[in-house]
C-alpha cells in the first residue's frame, strides 16, 4: 500500500505500486486537474511536482513516489497562476495545468530565469501554440515574485 504526501497531507492508496501516478491522482483522489495527454511522458499535460521537481505523472509509478511529497495543480499556490490569468495564456486550456506546474517548478529553481533557461525548461507541448503568452506569463511571475536576498559579506573588524 504506497504512502506519500499529497498536497501537504499524508495519504495511502491500495493499488499496485506499478500503477501510474496519473491514474491514482485522477481515480483514487479525484484530482482531475492533472490531465492525460500522450501517456508516454512527451507532452507534459500530466506534470506534477515530486519533491518540487516537475515530473510527468503518466510515466511515474505510485510506488516511485513512496514516502515523497507530491503536489498537483489543486495544491499549488504560486504567483505564476495569477500571471497566467493576467497574460490570458489559455486558449483551449487542456495543457495549462501541466504548463503551470512546469513553470512554477522552473521559477522555484530559477527565480529570475533568462530566455535560454525558460526555453530549456519549458518542454511541455501546447497544441494551441500559446508559447509566446506562456513565456510572457513566466517573465511577469518572475518580476512579481520576491527575489532572494543576496548574502551579505560578514562585517570586517577594524583594528
PDB file of C-alpha atoms in Angstrom:
ATOM      1  CA  UNK A   1       0.000   0.000   0.000  1.00  0.00           C
ATOM      2  CA  UNK A   2       2.020   3.003  -1.248  1.00  0.00           C
ATOM      3  CA  UNK A   3       2.057   6.019   1.071  1.00  0.00           C
ATOM      4  CA  UNK A   4       3.151   9.535   0.211  1.00  0.00           C
ATOM      5  CA  UNK A   5       2.313  13.157   0.929  1.00  0.00           C
ATOM      6  CA  UNK A   6      -0.243  14.621  -1.465  1.00  0.00           C
ATOM      7  CA  UNK A   7      -0.781  18.372  -1.444  1.00  0.00           C
ATOM      8  CA  UNK A   8       0.658  18.567   2.093  1.00  0.00           C
ATOM      9  CA  UNK A   9      -1.349  15.717   3.594  1.00  0.00           C
ATOM     10  CA  UNK A  10      -0.257  12.115   4.143  1.00  0.00           C
ATOM     11  CA  UNK A  11      -2.119   9.554   2.039  1.00  0.00           C
ATOM     12  CA  UNK A  12      -2.060   5.824   1.362  1.00  0.00           C
ATOM     13  CA  UNK A  13      -3.627   4.019  -1.528  1.00  0.00           C
ATOM     14  CA  UNK A  14      -4.437   0.369  -2.161  1.00  0.00           C
ATOM     15  CA  UNK A  15      -3.194  -0.107  -5.715  1.00  0.00           C
ATOM     16  CA  UNK A  16      -0.405  -1.982  -7.430  1.00  0.00           C
ATOM     17  CA  UNK A  17       2.815   0.031  -6.898  1.00  0.00           C
ATOM     18  CA  UNK A  18       3.371  -0.064 -10.682  1.00  0.00           C
ATOM     19  CA  UNK A  19       0.183   1.931 -11.325  1.00  0.00           C
ATOM     20  CA  UNK A  20       0.946   5.271 -12.993  1.00  0.00           C
ATOM     21  CA  UNK A  21       0.697   8.154 -10.531  1.00  0.00           C
ATOM     22  CA  UNK A  22      -1.550   9.998 -13.008  1.00  0.00           C
ATOM     23  CA  UNK A  23      -4.323   7.412 -12.664  1.00  0.00           C
ATOM     24  CA  UNK A  24      -4.023   7.274  -8.884  1.00  0.00           C
ATOM     25  CA  UNK A  25      -4.384  11.059  -8.685  1.00  0.00           C
ATOM     26  CA  UNK A  26      -7.383  11.135 -11.002  1.00  0.00           C
ATOM     27  CA  UNK A  27      -9.211   7.952  -9.983  1.00  0.00           C
ATOM     28  CA  UNK A  28      -8.364   7.426  -6.319  1.00  0.00           C
ATOM     29  CA  UNK A  29      -8.204  11.079  -5.205  1.00  0.00           C
ATOM     30  CA  UNK A  30     -10.467  12.762  -7.815  1.00  0.00           C
ATOM     31  CA  UNK A  31      -7.747  15.311  -8.608  1.00  0.00           C
ATOM     32  CA  UNK A  32      -8.664  15.774 -12.247  1.00  0.00           C
ATOM     33  CA  UNK A  33      -6.620  18.917 -12.893  1.00  0.00           C
ATOM     34  CA  UNK A  34      -3.746  16.640 -13.869  1.00  0.00           C
ATOM     35  CA  UNK A  35      -4.560  15.638 -17.452  1.00  0.00           C
ATOM     36  CA  UNK A  36      -3.845  12.606 -19.605  1.00  0.00           C
ATOM     37  CA  UNK A  37      -2.226  13.669 -22.840  1.00  0.00           C
ATOM     38  CA  UNK A  38       0.084  11.188 -24.506  1.00  0.00           C
ATOM     39  CA  UNK A  39       0.746   8.528 -21.878  1.00  0.00           C
ATOM     40  CA  UNK A  40       4.451   8.334 -22.709  1.00  0.00           C
ATOM     41  CA  UNK A  41       5.867  11.403 -20.934  1.00  0.00           C
ATOM     42  CA  UNK A  42       6.199  13.535 -24.061  1.00  0.00           C
ATOM     43  CA  UNK A  43       3.514  16.221 -23.855  1.00  0.00           C
ATOM     44  CA  UNK A  44       3.578  17.284 -20.184  1.00  0.00           C
ATOM     45  CA  UNK A  45      -0.194  17.619 -19.660  1.00  0.00           C
ATOM     46  CA  UNK A  46       0.241  15.323 -16.646  1.00  0.00           C
ATOM     47  CA  UNK A  47       3.006  17.366 -14.962  1.00  0.00           C
ATOM     48  CA  UNK A  48       3.009  17.414 -11.155  1.00  0.00           C
ATOM     49  CA  UNK A  49       5.729  18.215  -8.624  1.00  0.00           C
ATOM     50  CA  UNK A  50       7.538  15.406  -6.848  1.00  0.00           C
ATOM     51  CA  UNK A  51       9.716  16.912  -4.130  1.00  0.00           C
ATOM     52  CA  UNK A  52       9.415  20.230  -6.001  1.00  0.00           C
ATOM     53  CA  UNK A  53      10.607  18.844  -9.347  1.00  0.00           C
ATOM     54  CA  UNK A  54       8.332  18.932 -12.403  1.00  0.00           C
ATOM     55  CA  UNK A  55       7.532  15.274 -13.089  1.00  0.00           C
ATOM     56  CA  UNK A  56       5.462  13.551 -15.776  1.00  0.00           C
ATOM     57  CA  UNK A  57       2.930  11.563 -13.757  1.00  0.00           C
ATOM     58  CA  UNK A  58       1.904   9.295 -16.646  1.00  0.00           C
ATOM     59  CA  UNK A  59       5.317   7.576 -16.559  1.00  0.00           C
ATOM     60  CA  UNK A  60       5.907   7.811 -12.795  1.00  0.00           C
ATOM     61  CA  UNK A  61       4.602   4.910 -10.766  1.00  0.00           C
ATOM     62  CA  UNK A  62       2.848   5.410  -7.462  1.00  0.00           C
ATOM     63  CA  UNK A  63       5.488   3.126  -5.953  1.00  0.00           C
ATOM     64  CA  UNK A  64       8.113   5.571  -7.219  1.00  0.00           C
ATOM     65  CA  UNK A  65       6.727   8.337  -5.013  1.00  0.00           C
ATOM     66  CA  UNK A  66       6.591   6.210  -1.842  1.00  0.00           C
ATOM     67  CA  UNK A  67       7.472   8.459   1.103  1.00  0.00           C
ATOM     68  CA  UNK A  68       7.832  11.542  -1.106  1.00  0.00           C
ATOM     69  CA  UNK A  69       5.914  14.807  -1.450  1.00  0.00           C
ATOM     70  CA  UNK A  70       3.619  15.171  -4.475  1.00  0.00           C
ATOM     71  CA  UNK A  71       1.866  18.424  -5.389  1.00  0.00           C
ATOM     72  CA  UNK A  72      -0.810  18.764  -8.047  1.00  0.00           C
ATOM     73  CA  UNK A  73      -2.339  21.862  -9.601  1.00  0.00           C
ATOM     74  CA  UNK A  74      -5.084  21.639  -6.955  1.00  0.00           C
ATOM     75  CA  UNK A  75      -2.466  22.105  -4.230  1.00  0.00           C
ATOM     76  CA  UNK A  76      -0.430  24.808  -5.940  1.00  0.00           C
ATOM     77  CA  UNK A  77      -0.394  28.378  -4.661  1.00  0.00           C
ATOM     78  CA  UNK A  78       2.110  30.236  -6.810  1.00  0.00           C
ATOM     79  CA  UNK A  79       2.456  33.702  -8.417  1.00  0.00           C
ATOM     80  CA  UNK A  80       2.610  32.076 -11.854  1.00  0.00           C
ATOM     81  CA  UNK A  81      -1.121  31.303 -11.600  1.00  0.00           C
ATOM     82  CA  UNK A  82      -2.009  34.999 -11.330  1.00  0.00           C
ATOM     83  CA  UNK A  83       0.378  35.834 -14.182  1.00  0.00           C
ATOM     84  CA  UNK A  84      -1.280  33.136 -16.320  1.00  0.00           C
ATOM     85  CA  UNK A  85      -4.630  34.871 -15.900  1.00  0.00           C
ATOM     86  CA  UNK A  86      -3.244  38.383 -16.398  1.00  0.00           C
ATOM     87  CA  UNK A  87      -1.490  37.356 -19.619  1.00  0.00           C
ATOM     88  CA  UNK A  88      -4.578  35.422 -20.819  1.00  0.00           C
ATOM     89  CA  UNK A  89      -2.434  32.380 -21.601  1.00  0.00           C
ATOM     90  CA  UNK A  90      -5.023  29.617 -22.060  1.00  0.00           C
ATOM     91  CA  UNK A  91      -6.730  29.060 -25.349  1.00  0.00           C
ATOM     92  CA  UNK A  92      -8.306  25.595 -25.174  1.00  0.00           C
ATOM     93  CA  UNK A  93      -6.815  25.140 -21.703  1.00  0.00           C
ATOM     94  CA  UNK A  94      -6.170  21.403 -21.791  1.00  0.00           C
ATOM     95  CA  UNK A  95      -2.398  21.574 -21.294  1.00  0.00           C
ATOM     96  CA  UNK A  96      -2.445  24.555 -18.963  1.00  0.00           C
ATOM     97  CA  UNK A  97      -2.285  22.802 -15.586  1.00  0.00           C
ATOM     98  CA  UNK A  98       0.811  20.939 -16.764  1.00  0.00           C
ATOM     99  CA  UNK A  99       2.290  24.143 -18.194  1.00  0.00           C
ATOM    100  CA  UNK A 100       1.656  25.987 -14.916  1.00  0.00           C
ATOM    101  CA  UNK A 101       3.219  23.180 -12.870  1.00  0.00           C
ATOM    102  CA  UNK A 102       6.303  23.197 -15.119  1.00  0.00           C
ATOM    103  CA  UNK A 103       6.563  26.995 -14.920  1.00  0.00           C
ATOM    104  CA  UNK A 104       6.191  27.022 -11.126  1.00  0.00           C
ATOM    105  CA  UNK A 105       8.967  24.426 -10.748  1.00  0.00           C
ATOM    106  CA  UNK A 106      11.144  26.464 -13.109  1.00  0.00           C
ATOM    107  CA  UNK A 107      10.619  29.679 -11.129  1.00  0.00           C
ATOM    108  CA  UNK A 108      11.170  27.945  -7.807  1.00  0.00           C
ATOM    109  CA  UNK A 109      14.527  26.643  -9.058  1.00  0.00           C
ATOM    110  CA  UNK A 110      15.459  29.791 -11.043  1.00  0.00           C
ATOM    111  CA  UNK A 111      13.594  32.850  -9.681  1.00  0.00           C
ATOM    112  CA  UNK A 112      14.859  35.086 -12.484  1.00  0.00           C
ATOM    113  CA  UNK A 113      15.425  32.811 -15.497  1.00  0.00           C
ATOM    114  CA  UNK A 114      16.903  34.060 -18.732  1.00  0.00           C
ATOM    115  CA  UNK A 115      15.313  33.209 -22.103  1.00  0.00           C
ATOM    116  CA  UNK A 116      17.568  30.180 -22.628  1.00  0.00           C
ATOM    117  CA  UNK A 117      16.662  28.705 -19.231  1.00  0.00           C
ATOM    118  CA  UNK A 118      12.957  29.161 -19.959  1.00  0.00           C
ATOM    119  CA  UNK A 119      13.341  27.559 -23.391  1.00  0.00           C
ATOM    120  CA  UNK A 120      15.311  24.620 -21.955  1.00  0.00           C
ATOM    121  CA  UNK A 121      12.928  24.086 -19.031  1.00  0.00           C
ATOM    122  CA  UNK A 122       9.528  24.504 -20.659  1.00  0.00           C
ATOM    123  CA  UNK A 123       9.279  21.342 -22.729  1.00  0.00           C
ATOM    124  CA  UNK A 124       5.518  20.800 -22.357  1.00  0.00           C
ATOM    125  CA  UNK A 125       3.551  20.862 -25.590  1.00  0.00           C
ATOM    126  CA  UNK A 126       0.644  23.174 -26.371  1.00  0.00           C
ATOM    127  CA  UNK A 127      -1.452  22.288 -29.411  1.00  0.00           C
ATOM    128  CA  UNK A 128      -2.843  25.827 -29.475  1.00  0.00           C
ATOM    129  CA  UNK A 129       0.723  27.224 -29.601  1.00  0.00           C
ATOM    130  CA  UNK A 130       0.339  29.770 -26.802  1.00  0.00           C
ATOM    131  CA  UNK A 131       4.099  29.645 -26.225  1.00  0.00           C
ATOM    132  CA  UNK A 132       4.622  33.420 -26.527  1.00  0.00           C
ATOM    133  CA  UNK A 133       1.969  34.058 -23.861  1.00  0.00           C
ATOM    134  CA  UNK A 134       3.438  31.295 -21.667  1.00  0.00           C
ATOM    135  CA  UNK A 135       6.866  32.962 -21.808  1.00  0.00           C
ATOM    136  CA  UNK A 136       5.295  36.351 -21.086  1.00  0.00           C
ATOM    137  CA  UNK A 137       3.474  34.952 -18.041  1.00  0.00           C
ATOM    138  CA  UNK A 138       6.670  33.340 -16.736  1.00  0.00           C
ATOM    139  CA  UNK A 139       8.507  36.671 -17.087  1.00  0.00           C
ATOM    140  CA  UNK A 140       5.651  38.502 -15.316  1.00  0.00           C
ATOM    141  CA  UNK A 141       5.600  35.987 -12.466  1.00  0.00           C
ATOM    142  CA  UNK A 142       9.389  36.205 -12.115  1.00  0.00           C
ATOM    143  CA  UNK A 143       9.170  40.000 -11.949  1.00  0.00           C
ATOM    144  CA  UNK A 144       6.434  39.857  -9.298  1.00  0.00           C
ATOM    145  CA  UNK A 145       7.994  37.140  -7.134  1.00  0.00           C
ATOM    146  CA  UNK A 146      10.043  38.193  -4.140  1.00  0.00           C
ATOM    147  CA  UNK A 147      13.682  37.827  -5.084  1.00  0.00           C
ATOM    148  CA  UNK A 148      16.099  36.018  -2.778  1.00  0.00           C
ATOM    149  CA  UNK A 149      18.200  38.311  -0.675  1.00  0.00           C
ATOM    150  CA  UNK A 150      21.848  38.141  -1.629  1.00  0.00           C
ATOM    151  CA  UNK A 151      24.052  37.066   1.257  1.00  0.00           C
ATOM    152  CA  UNK A 152      25.877  39.954   2.837  1.00  0.00           C
ATOM    153  CA  UNK A 153      29.594  39.672   3.492  1.00  0.00           C
ATOM    154  CA  UNK A 154      30.480  39.383   7.153  1.00  0.00           C
ATOM    155  CA  UNK A 155      31.349  42.672   8.816  1.00  0.00           C
ATOM    156  CA  UNK A 156      35.014  43.408   8.920  1.00  0.00           C
ATOM    157  CA  UNK A 157      36.577  44.471  12.131  1.00  0.00           C
ATOM    158  CA  UNK A 158      38.882  47.443  12.139  1.00  0.00           C
ATOM    159  CA  UNK A 159      41.913  47.145  14.368  1.00  0.00           C
TER     160      UNK A 159
END
